[in-house]
Coordinates of C-alpha atoms in Angstrom, one line a residue:
M27 CA -0.7 -55.2 -6.2
K28 CA 2.5 -53.6 -3.7
R29 CA 3.7 -52.0 -7.1
I30 CA 0.3 -50.3 -7.8
I31 CA 0.8 -48.5 -3.7
Y32 CA 4.1 -48.1 -4.5
I33 CA 3.6 -45.9 -7.5
I34 CA 0.4 -44.4 -6.0
S35 CA 2.2 -43.9 -3.1
A36 CA 5.2 -41.7 -4.5
L37 CA 2.1 -39.2 -6.6
L38 CA 0.6 -38.3 -3.6
L39 CA 3.9 -37.7 -1.6
L40 CA 5.1 -35.5 -5.1
A41 CA 1.5 -34.0 -4.7
G42 CA 2.1 -32.9 -1.1
V43 CA 6.0 -32.0 -2.4
S44 CA 4.2 -29.8 -5.1
A45 CA 1.7 -28.1 -3.4
S46 CA 4.0 -27.0 -0.3
A47 CA 6.6 -25.8 -2.7
Q48 CA 3.1 -23.5 -4.1
K49 CA 2.4 -22.3 -1.1
K50 CA 5.4 -21.2 0.2
G51 CA 6.6 -19.3 -2.9
G52 CA 7.6 -21.9 -5.8
S53 CA 4.6 -20.6 -7.8
R54 CA 4.3 -17.6 -9.9
N55 CA 2.1 -15.9 -7.3
Y56 CA 3.1 -12.6 -6.2
I57 CA 0.9 -9.6 -3.3
V58 CA 1.1 -6.5 -4.1
G59 CA -0.8 -4.4 -0.9
F60 CA 0.2 -1.0 0.7
Y61 CA 0.2 -0.7 4.4
N62 CA 0.0 3.0 6.0
L63 CA 2.0 2.9 8.7
E64 CA 1.0 5.9 10.7
N65 CA 4.0 8.1 11.4
L66 CA 7.0 5.4 11.8
F67 CA 9.4 7.9 13.1
D68 CA 12.9 7.8 14.8
I69 CA 13.8 9.5 18.0
Y70 CA 16.0 12.2 16.5
N71 CA 15.1 16.4 15.2
D72 CA 15.6 16.6 11.9
P73 CA 15.5 20.4 11.3
A74 CA 14.2 19.9 8.0
K75 CA 10.9 17.7 9.3
N76 CA 8.7 18.7 11.3
D77 CA 9.2 15.3 14.0
E78 CA 8.7 17.5 17.5
E79 CA 6.3 15.8 18.4
Y80 CA 7.9 12.8 17.8
L81 CA 11.2 13.2 20.3
P82 CA 12.1 12.7 23.3
D83 CA 11.2 15.5 25.1
G84 CA 7.9 16.1 22.7
A85 CA 4.8 15.9 22.9
N86 CA 4.2 12.1 22.8
H87 CA 7.7 11.5 24.9
W88 CA 8.8 9.9 21.9
T89 CA 11.6 7.5 23.6
Q90 CA 14.0 4.9 21.9
A91 CA 11.7 1.9 23.7
K92 CA 8.9 2.5 22.0
Y93 CA 9.7 3.6 18.9
E94 CA 11.7 -0.4 18.7
K95 CA 8.5 -1.1 19.7
K96 CA 6.7 0.3 17.0
V97 CA 8.8 -1.0 14.5
H98 CA 8.3 -4.7 15.5
N99 CA 5.0 -4.2 15.8
M100 CA 4.9 -3.2 12.3
A101 CA 7.4 -6.7 11.6
Q102 CA 4.9 -8.7 12.9
V103 CA 2.5 -7.2 10.2
I104 CA 3.9 -8.3 7.2
A105 CA 5.4 -11.8 8.9
A106 CA 1.5 -12.5 9.8
M107 CA 0.8 -11.5 5.5
A108 CA 3.0 -14.1 5.1
K109 CA 2.7 -16.5 7.4
D110 CA -1.9 -16.2 6.6
N111 CA -0.3 -15.8 2.1
G112 CA 2.4 -18.6 2.1
R113 CA 4.7 -16.3 1.4
Y114 CA 5.9 -12.7 1.1
H115 CA 4.6 -9.6 -0.7
T116 CA 6.2 -8.8 -3.6
I117 CA 5.9 -5.7 -3.5
L118 CA 4.9 -2.7 -0.8
G119 CA 4.2 0.9 -0.8
V120 CA 3.7 2.5 2.6
S121 CA 3.7 5.9 3.8
E122 CA 4.0 8.0 6.7
I123 CA 7.6 6.6 7.3
E124 CA 10.0 9.9 8.6
N125 CA 12.9 8.8 6.6
R126 CA 15.5 5.9 5.3
M127 CA 16.3 4.6 8.3
V128 CA 12.8 4.0 9.4
L129 CA 12.4 1.5 7.2
E130 CA 16.2 -0.1 6.9
D131 CA 15.1 -0.8 10.6
L132 CA 12.0 -2.5 10.1
V133 CA 13.2 -4.3 7.0
A134 CA 16.0 -5.3 9.5
D135 CA 13.9 -6.5 12.2
P136 CA 14.3 -10.1 12.9
Q137 CA 11.1 -11.1 12.7
I138 CA 10.8 -10.3 8.0
A139 CA 14.7 -10.2 7.8
D140 CA 15.2 -13.7 5.8
A141 CA 12.5 -11.8 3.9
N142 CA 15.4 -9.2 2.2
Y143 CA 13.4 -6.4 1.1
Q144 CA 15.2 -3.6 -1.1
I145 CA 13.8 0.0 -0.4
V146 CA 13.1 2.8 -2.8
H147 CA 12.6 5.8 -1.2
Y148 CA 13.2 10.1 -1.9
D149 CA 12.8 12.6 0.5
G150 CA 9.9 14.8 -0.2
P151 CA 8.7 18.3 0.8
D152 CA 5.5 17.3 2.7
R153 CA 5.0 19.7 5.8
R154 CA 4.4 16.9 7.9
G155 CA 7.6 15.4 7.5
V156 CA 6.2 12.5 6.1
D157 CA 6.6 9.7 2.9
V158 CA 5.4 7.5 1.1
A159 CA 8.4 4.2 0.4
L160 CA 8.2 0.4 -1.3
L161 CA 9.3 -2.1 -0.1
Y162 CA 10.4 -5.3 -3.2
K163 CA 11.6 -8.9 -2.9
P164 CA 15.0 -8.7 -5.4
E165 CA 14.3 -11.7 -6.4
Q166 CA 11.2 -11.4 -7.4
F167 CA 10.8 -8.1 -8.5
K168 CA 13.4 -6.8 -11.2
Y169 CA 14.6 -3.0 -10.6
L170 CA 15.4 -1.2 -13.6
D171 CA 14.4 2.6 -12.2
S172 CA 12.3 5.0 -10.4
E173 CA 10.8 8.8 -10.2
S174 CA 10.2 10.9 -7.1
I175 CA 6.7 12.5 -9.2
P176 CA 5.9 16.4 -7.4
F177 CA 2.6 17.3 -6.7
T178 CA 1.9 20.5 -8.5
F179 CA -1.2 22.3 -10.0
E180 CA 0.4 23.0 -13.4
G181 CA -1.9 22.2 -16.2
T182 CA -4.0 20.4 -15.1
N183 CA -8.0 19.8 -15.8
V184 CA -9.0 19.3 -12.2
E185 CA -11.0 23.1 -10.7
I186 CA -9.3 24.2 -7.3
T187 CA -10.1 25.9 -4.7
L188 CA -7.1 27.6 -4.0
D189 CA -6.0 30.5 -5.1
Q190 CA -2.2 31.5 -6.4
A191 CA -1.1 32.1 -3.0
A192 CA -2.2 29.2 -1.6
Q193 CA -1.3 27.2 -4.2
D194 CA 2.2 28.1 -4.1
Y195 CA 2.6 27.9 -0.4
F196 CA 1.2 24.0 -0.7
R197 CA 2.9 21.0 0.5
T198 CA 2.2 17.2 0.6
R199 CA 3.8 13.7 -0.5
D200 CA 5.3 13.4 -3.8
I201 CA 4.0 10.4 -5.8
L202 CA 6.7 7.1 -6.4
M203 CA 6.7 5.0 -9.5
V204 CA 9.0 2.3 -9.6
H205 CA 9.7 0.7 -13.1
G206 CA 10.9 -3.1 -12.9
T207 CA 10.0 -6.3 -14.0
I208 CA 8.9 -9.6 -12.7
D209 CA 8.8 -12.6 -14.2
G210 CA 10.2 -11.4 -17.4
E211 CA 6.7 -8.7 -17.6
H212 CA 7.2 -5.3 -17.2
F213 CA 5.1 -3.4 -14.0
A214 CA 5.9 0.3 -12.6
F215 CA 3.9 0.5 -9.8
Y216 CA 3.0 3.8 -8.2
V217 CA 2.5 4.2 -3.9
L218 CA 0.5 7.9 -3.3
H219 CA -0.3 9.2 0.0
L220 CA -2.4 12.0 -0.9
P221 CA -3.6 15.5 0.7
S222 CA -5.9 14.5 3.9
R223 CA -9.5 15.6 4.5
I224 CA -8.3 17.3 8.1
G225 CA -8.2 21.3 8.2
G226 CA -10.9 21.4 5.4
K227 CA -8.2 20.6 2.3
G228 CA -10.6 20.1 -0.2
Q229 CA -11.9 16.8 -3.2
D230 CA -9.5 19.2 -5.6
L231 CA -6.8 18.5 -4.3
R232 CA -6.7 14.4 -4.2
S233 CA -8.7 15.1 -7.8
R234 CA -5.4 16.4 -9.0
G235 CA -2.9 14.2 -7.5
A236 CA -5.1 10.7 -9.0
E237 CA -4.2 13.0 -12.5
I238 CA -1.0 13.1 -11.7
A239 CA -0.6 9.2 -11.4
Y240 CA -3.1 8.6 -13.7
N241 CA -1.2 10.9 -16.3
H242 CA 2.1 9.7 -15.7
A243 CA 1.0 5.8 -16.4
Q244 CA -0.7 6.9 -19.5
Q245 CA 2.7 8.4 -20.6
M246 CA 4.2 5.6 -19.7
M247 CA 2.0 2.8 -21.3
K248 CA 3.1 4.6 -24.1
K249 CA 6.7 4.1 -23.6
Y250 CA 6.7 0.5 -23.1
P251 CA 3.0 -1.0 -24.6
G252 CA 2.0 -3.7 -22.4
I253 CA 3.2 -2.4 -19.1
K254 CA 1.4 -3.7 -16.7
I255 CA 0.5 -1.2 -13.6
A256 CA -0.5 -1.0 -10.0
V257 CA -1.6 1.9 -8.0
M258 CA -1.7 2.2 -4.1
G259 CA -1.6 4.2 -0.8
D260 CA -4.0 5.7 1.6
M261 CA -6.2 7.9 -1.4
N262 CA -7.6 9.7 1.9
D263 CA -10.7 9.4 -0.5
D264 CA -13.2 6.1 -0.7
P265 CA -13.6 4.3 -3.7
F266 CA -16.3 5.9 -5.4
D267 CA -15.3 9.9 -4.7
D268 CA -14.2 11.3 -7.9
S269 CA -10.0 11.4 -7.4
M270 CA -10.9 7.2 -7.3
A271 CA -13.6 6.7 -10.2
V272 CA -13.2 10.0 -12.1
W273 CA -9.6 10.9 -12.3
L274 CA -7.9 7.8 -11.4
H275 CA -10.7 5.9 -14.0
G276 CA -11.8 3.3 -11.3
K277 CA -14.3 0.6 -12.7
E278 CA -15.8 -1.6 -10.6
K279 CA -16.1 -4.7 -12.6
L280 CA -13.7 -6.3 -14.6
S281 CA -16.2 -5.9 -17.9
E282 CA -16.3 -2.2 -18.0
V283 CA -12.4 -1.7 -17.8
A284 CA -11.2 0.1 -21.1
P285 CA -8.0 0.4 -21.9
E286 CA -7.9 4.1 -20.8
D287 CA -9.2 3.0 -17.5
F288 CA -7.8 0.8 -14.2
F289 CA -9.8 -1.9 -12.1
N290 CA -10.6 -1.1 -8.5
P291 CA -11.0 -4.4 -6.6
F292 CA -12.0 -2.7 -3.6
L293 CA -15.5 -0.6 -4.6
S294 CA -17.3 -3.5 -4.5
M295 CA -16.1 -3.9 -1.5
I296 CA -16.5 -1.2 0.2
K297 CA -20.4 -1.6 -0.6
D298 CA -20.8 -4.4 0.6
G299 CA -19.2 -3.6 3.7
Y300 CA -15.8 -3.4 4.1
G301 CA -13.6 -1.1 5.9
S302 CA -9.6 -0.1 6.3
L303 CA -10.3 2.5 8.5
C304 CA -12.7 3.9 11.1
Y305 CA -12.9 6.9 11.5
Q306 CA -16.6 8.5 13.7
Y307 CA -17.8 5.0 13.3
Q308 CA -17.8 5.1 10.3
W309 CA -15.9 2.5 7.7
S310 CA -14.3 3.6 5.0
I311 CA -11.3 2.3 2.4
Y312 CA -9.0 4.6 1.9
D313 CA -6.2 1.5 1.2
Q314 CA -6.3 0.8 -2.3
V315 CA -4.5 -0.8 -4.9
L316 CA -5.9 -0.4 -8.7
V317 CA -4.4 -2.1 -11.8
N318 CA -4.9 -1.0 -15.4
S319 CA -6.2 -2.8 -18.7
N320 CA -3.3 -4.4 -19.5
L321 CA -3.2 -6.4 -15.5
A322 CA -6.8 -6.5 -15.3
L323 CA -7.1 -8.4 -18.3
A324 CA -4.1 -9.9 -19.3
P325 CA -4.4 -13.1 -21.5
Q326 CA -3.2 -16.3 -21.0
G327 CA 0.2 -17.4 -20.1
G328 CA 0.5 -13.0 -18.9
L329 CA 0.5 -12.5 -15.2
K330 CA -2.9 -10.4 -14.3
I331 CA -4.7 -9.9 -11.1
M332 CA -6.5 -12.8 -9.8
P333 CA -9.3 -13.1 -7.1
I334 CA -8.7 -13.6 -3.5
I335 CA -11.4 -14.2 -1.2
K336 CA -13.8 -16.6 -1.9
G337 CA -13.3 -16.4 -5.5
K338 CA -15.2 -13.1 -5.4
Y339 CA -13.2 -10.6 -4.6
Y340 CA -9.9 -9.8 -6.1
G341 CA -8.5 -7.4 -3.1
R342 CA -8.3 -8.1 0.7
I343 CA -7.8 -6.1 3.5
F344 CA -6.0 -7.5 6.1
K345 CA -7.8 -7.3 9.2
K346 CA -6.7 -9.7 12.3
P347 CA -8.2 -9.6 16.0
F348 CA -4.3 -8.6 17.0
L349 CA -4.4 -5.4 14.6
T350 CA -8.3 -4.8 16.3
Q351 CA -9.5 -2.9 19.5
Q352 CA -10.6 -6.0 22.0
K353 CA -12.5 -3.6 23.8
G354 CA -13.9 -0.3 24.7
Q355 CA -15.9 2.5 22.7
Y356 CA -13.4 1.5 19.8
K357 CA -14.2 -2.2 20.1
G358 CA -13.2 -3.7 16.4
Q359 CA -11.7 -0.4 15.1
P360 CA -7.8 -1.0 14.3
F361 CA -5.4 -1.2 16.8
R362 CA -4.0 2.2 16.7
T363 CA 0.4 3.3 18.0
F364 CA -2.2 6.4 20.3
S365 CA -5.2 6.4 21.6
G366 CA -6.7 10.1 23.6
G367 CA -2.8 10.7 23.4
A368 CA -1.4 8.8 25.4
F369 CA 0.5 5.8 23.7
I370 CA -1.1 2.1 24.2
G371 CA 1.3 0.1 21.9
G372 CA -1.0 -0.5 18.9
Y373 CA 0.0 -1.0 15.4
S374 CA -2.2 2.0 13.5
D375 CA -4.9 2.9 12.6
H376 CA -5.2 1.5 9.3
F377 CA -5.4 -2.1 8.3
P378 CA -3.0 -3.5 5.4
S379 CA -5.2 -3.9 1.6
Y380 CA -3.3 -6.0 -1.3
I381 CA -4.3 -8.0 -4.5
L382 CA -2.5 -11.5 -5.7
I383 CA -1.3 -11.7 -9.3
S384 CA -0.7 -14.7 -10.8
K385 CA -0.2 -16.5 -13.8

């Protein structure tokens, strides 16, 4: 009888160790996500950047103390997601960063330094001076190559409203493509920050950005048959807008996904009232991660997107109390860095979003 009890105890102990190892990253579960860091600028003047607001004598009085608080806050969010998920993101796309230096400060923050994040970043042509970038864990994602894809109007099928002079003047963020392997499987990750709606920028510009990403992804699928692709970013559009639904071929249900389509897990979520940012008290999900058919419909034994919330949703918006305004007219909305021109020491005007891939 004692022998049986010992055997049962040993089995329970092993089961507990196995569960713990799985939670800490021992299983083949990988988090892929995106976070708009809301104007992560350093305090130094760069003549090539439109960074005058984010200088010590600029409109935002952007001091070293404020900058360090901002970096600390961004690292706090990444650490909180890791604690919640039992593992760090394998892939984290980011936007609204001034340069590589701010990312080096971010990944070196003591709260997340043990993640050993590596950086992929290119200086882009955006007139605001902000770029996109990608952070990755090198023991999980094996980097092969990357490309900064320019936003151009050449060869587009989108009906562009800008005249030729306006097209020649227009500058926005490049699209970042990072290619590598996870568990021996080829992956390509695209990080987008499509043109904003501020200043009356039209739907055609965001549709054109989505078209560029989609066409490049199709080329990668021809070059690397079976490659799994995730397109993530601040789309400045909702999942049902043309850029996502038409030009990126985003589908709501797995059963709707054809080989040339993408699955958009945030389309069903916005219909159910979820949001990643709020403007004039209207919630939207601009922060999206879409996956191609190879990742959405992978056969048994291959990495594929998995349900992440209540067995129902395949996407998650990381909305925690510390990331939200707790009082006042903006209660419940993202707790951002500035409000009404005043520094309030918050995080971002966007919540992070992510997906889970697993075997």
